[in-house]
Amino acid sequence: MSTQSIQDSDACMKIIDGVVAYPPEFVEKYKKTGYWRGQTIQDFFTDCVKKYGNTIAIICGERHLSYAQLNQQIDQLVAYLQQLGYRAGERAVIQLPNIAEFFIAYFATIRLGMLPVMSLPAHRHAEVSHFIDQTQAKLYICADKYLGFDYRHLARTCQQRCPTLQHVLVVGAPEEFIAWPDLTQNTMDGISVTVPKIDAGQVAFFQLSGGSTGTPKLIPRTHDDYLYSVRASADICQLNTLTRMLMVLPVAHNFSLSSPGSLGLFFAGGTLVLASDPSPTTCFKLIDQHQVNHVALVPALAATWVESIQQGADNIFSKIDILQVGGARLADALARQLINQYQCRLQQVFGMAEGLVNYTRYDDPLESIISTQGQPISADDEIKVVDDADVEVPAGEIGHLLTRGPYTIRGYYKADEHNRKSFTSDGFYRTGDLVRITNEGNIVVEGRSKDQINRGGEKIATEEVEQVLNQHTQVIQSALVAMPDQILGEKSCAFVQWRAESSDASPVRLQMQLRQFVQQHGLATFKIPDRIEFVEKMPYTALGKIDKKILRKQVIEKTA
Ligand code: AMP
Ligand code: DBH
């Protein structure tokens, strides 16, 4: 274990094994208030099983798993992993679609004291190998194929690149890797499992950040802090044993897992229905078939579902009790339409995997629900809206949102340098969001200062894509900017300064080449530029940086 103290201007930050610890006075405060209860995610789930044993926890295709059955399969996998040699403290990257195995893998690794690392199905070998390297993961758990992509292929690349990787566990056909064991046969009975004693103040797992720099950052979440956000969210959203939640967004996403998400649902004893894909065809059927009453979407999906209703599908929104929309700014017009035209009970959710989550409350005035992103979970979420010099702006004015609180991290994992920029010296997280606070205390997201594109809720750190484009031998430099999109809200446009002597191929061919280049590099599918513009020179700001404001204007004019 390595401990490092960084003396900052007004705080002494303790970093233990790459994790920035909460300062002792905050630990004491969050414990005293009852936010942090010393419960691990493992004990939390065991409690759920005790309370709701025979209730159906998960519906996944034809499979209906009760809390007790789920628990039994988790136990089987715990024994299996222990037999493979896994012990507390080791890390496992989990990249699974919306299937029951995700939860079995998540809870089993945690039960064993391992630390799961979340990955989205859209991630490719650049991200996955980075997660493996950064966490020194020995285990990678994936599906054989999903939406036409073969993850065993990805696993092979990671195996070549990542010296720590020892096992690949595949749900489905394993080829040369290890097959997900049949956990229904209780073949592991009789194996004695040593479940370690875990301190709830320790990191439980790594969540994902969209980030705004070159490499994706990992977010270390502790048992204590995460469970507080989960319990409080379940409370705010009034989940109960009758809640039937459809999981449309990727299960590993922070919104899906905790706001209130699957963990909030398990806490309340409800039933989770897993959608294999987010299409109206798949989801509307599941909603009908299983009397779903709670759904969480990103604005882009809500818009797609509206379109499908306009084209003749049933008004699915009137059949559910609550539609949560978050992950990207919901246009007021769409919010209004959902409520007025489709009798939707809407809740806006503005959150981040780093911590802070805001909800409009069910009893808020309609106008607040339509045009604001709500209020924080906790009375102890500290919010500051500041100008470029970190001075608080007058009430109601737009500024940078800074936050600190009982479930917001104090630093990304092993990212000292980046942390100095992303956190203030007194521990506030610089969200990169531009917000204002209404008279009623609601947050309105007005824009963004971080160099990130929000593509229908999927975050793209522009620098990461630019770094890849710049590696192409024919590229002098590149700049990725957001362009407006009717459905997704934003898409990405890469401006590329190309070497003059290489311009004999047609632009269309060059664009294809570049897209392939990004893809071969192993970046997630959603990071491949939607549009590519070749330019002879870049516009610059007075400070000599590429002027993205001008580029954004240019792409709007070109696409108008
Ligand atoms: P991440 O840090 O990758 O978890 O992404 C969180 C970011 O998503 C926030 O900082 C916002 O920029 C954006 N976001 C999430 N929910 C909303 C929302 N309801 N409205 C606007 N932006 C949102
Ligand atoms: O976008 C997000 O990351 C997000 C949105 C809503 C989130 O992490 C959350 C709720 O918890």
Tab-separated table of N, CA and C and ligand atoms in Angstrom, residues 208-211 325-329 349-354 373 429 431 433 445 450 452 454 459, ligand 1:
chain	number	residue	atom	x	y	z
A	208	LEU	N	-17.470	4.749	-14.404
A	208	LEU	CA	-16.900	5.348	-15.615
A	208	LEU	C	-17.130	6.829	-15.683
A	209	SER	N	-16.160	7.518	-16.263
A	209	SER	CA	-16.369	8.937	-16.500
A	209	SER	C	-16.296	9.197	-17.993
A	210	GLY	N	-17.131	10.107	-18.463
A	210	GLY	CA	-17.047	10.533	-19.859
A	210	GLY	C	-15.747	11.269	-20.071
A	211	GLY	N	-15.352	12.018	-19.060
A	211	GLY	CA	-14.066	12.702	-19.075
A	211	GLY	C	-13.964	13.817	-20.092
A	325	VAL	N	-35.852	11.241	-17.201
A	325	VAL	CA	-35.001	11.591	-18.341
A	325	VAL	C	-33.768	12.306	-17.817
A	326	GLY	N	-32.601	11.850	-18.242
A	326	GLY	CA	-31.354	12.460	-17.790
A	326	GLY	C	-30.190	12.080	-18.674
A	327	GLY	N	-29.018	12.543	-18.297
A	327	GLY	CA	-27.807	12.214	-19.047
A	327	GLY	C	-27.402	13.297	-20.018
A	328	ALA	N	-28.379	14.061	-20.470
A	328	ALA	CA	-28.129	15.200	-21.354
A	328	ALA	C	-29.318	16.133	-21.190
A	329	ARG	N	-29.148	17.374	-21.667
A	329	ARG	CA	-30.205	18.358	-21.452
A	329	ARG	C	-31.460	17.978	-22.237
A	349	VAL	N	-33.426	14.178	-14.406
A	349	VAL	CA	-32.308	13.721	-13.591
A	349	VAL	C	-31.015	14.290	-14.174
A	350	PHE	N	-30.324	15.030	-13.375
A	350	PHE	CA	-29.040	15.598	-13.798
A	350	PHE	C	-27.986	15.041	-12.848
A	351	GLY	N	-27.192	14.115	-13.369
A	351	GLY	CA	-26.240	13.452	-12.489
A	351	GLY	C	-24.895	13.266	-13.143
A	352	MET	N	-24.003	12.683	-12.390
A	352	MET	CA	-22.663	12.408	-12.909
A	352	MET	C	-22.079	11.243	-12.123
A	353	ALA	N	-21.297	10.434	-12.811
A	353	ALA	CA	-20.731	9.254	-12.156
A	353	ALA	C	-19.762	9.652	-11.045
A	354	GLU	N	-19.280	10.879	-11.096
A	354	GLU	CA	-18.391	11.380	-10.041
A	354	GLU	C	-19.153	11.578	-8.733
A	373	GLN	N	-33.463	21.131	-13.958
A	373	GLN	CA	-32.906	19.790	-13.729
A	373	GLN	C	-32.946	19.433	-12.246
A	429	TYR	N	-15.496	19.312	-6.696
A	429	TYR	CA	-15.348	18.775	-8.053
A	429	TYR	C	-15.804	19.826	-9.058
A	431	THR	N	-17.400	20.365	-12.176
A	431	THR	CA	-18.222	19.505	-13.025
A	431	THR	C	-18.044	19.806	-14.508
A	433	ASP	N	-19.877	21.849	-15.963
A	433	ASP	CA	-21.202	22.269	-16.426
A	433	ASP	C	-21.439	23.732	-16.082
A	445	VAL	N	-29.217	23.492	-16.303
A	445	VAL	CA	-27.965	23.309	-17.037
A	445	VAL	C	-28.032	24.158	-18.295
A	450	LYS	N	-16.446	22.243	-20.199
A	450	LYS	CA	-15.488	21.162	-20.477
A	450	LYS	C	-15.508	20.832	-21.966
A	452	GLN	N	-16.079	18.530	-24.095
A	452	GLN	CA	-16.714	17.214	-24.168
A	452	GLN	C	-17.927	17.340	-25.096
A	454	ASN	N	-21.679	15.673	-25.797
A	454	ASN	CA	-22.685	14.799	-25.188
A	454	ASN	C	-23.560	14.256	-26.312
A	459	LYS	N	-20.822	10.387	-23.520
A	459	LYS	CA	-19.898	11.504	-23.462
A	459	LYS	C	-18.623	11.200	-24.249
B	1	AMP	P1	-20.173	11.774	-16.475
B	1	AMP	O1	-19.313	12.723	-15.682
B	1	AMP	O2	-19.472	11.110	-17.598
B	1	AMP	O3	-20.907	10.825	-15.603
B	1	AMP	O4	-21.285	12.684	-17.189
B	1	AMP	C1	-22.034	13.567	-16.434
B	1	AMP	C2	-22.345	14.776	-17.245
B	1	AMP	O5	-23.486	14.536	-18.080
B	1	AMP	C3	-22.758	15.981	-16.441
B	1	AMP	O6	-21.663	16.662	-15.887
B	1	AMP	C4	-23.490	16.793	-17.490
B	1	AMP	O7	-22.581	17.442	-18.338
B	1	AMP	C5	-24.197	15.722	-18.296
B	1	AMP	N1	-25.586	15.545	-17.833
B	1	AMP	C6	-26.085	14.531	-17.097
B	1	AMP	N2	-27.412	14.687	-16.880
B	1	AMP	C7	-27.768	15.840	-17.491
B	1	AMP	C8	-29.000	16.567	-17.615
B	1	AMP	N3	-30.138	16.107	-17.097
B	1	AMP	N4	-28.973	17.740	-18.285
B	1	AMP	C9	-27.824	18.201	-18.824
B	1	AMP	N5	-26.643	17.564	-18.753
B	1	AMP	C10	-26.606	16.391	-18.096
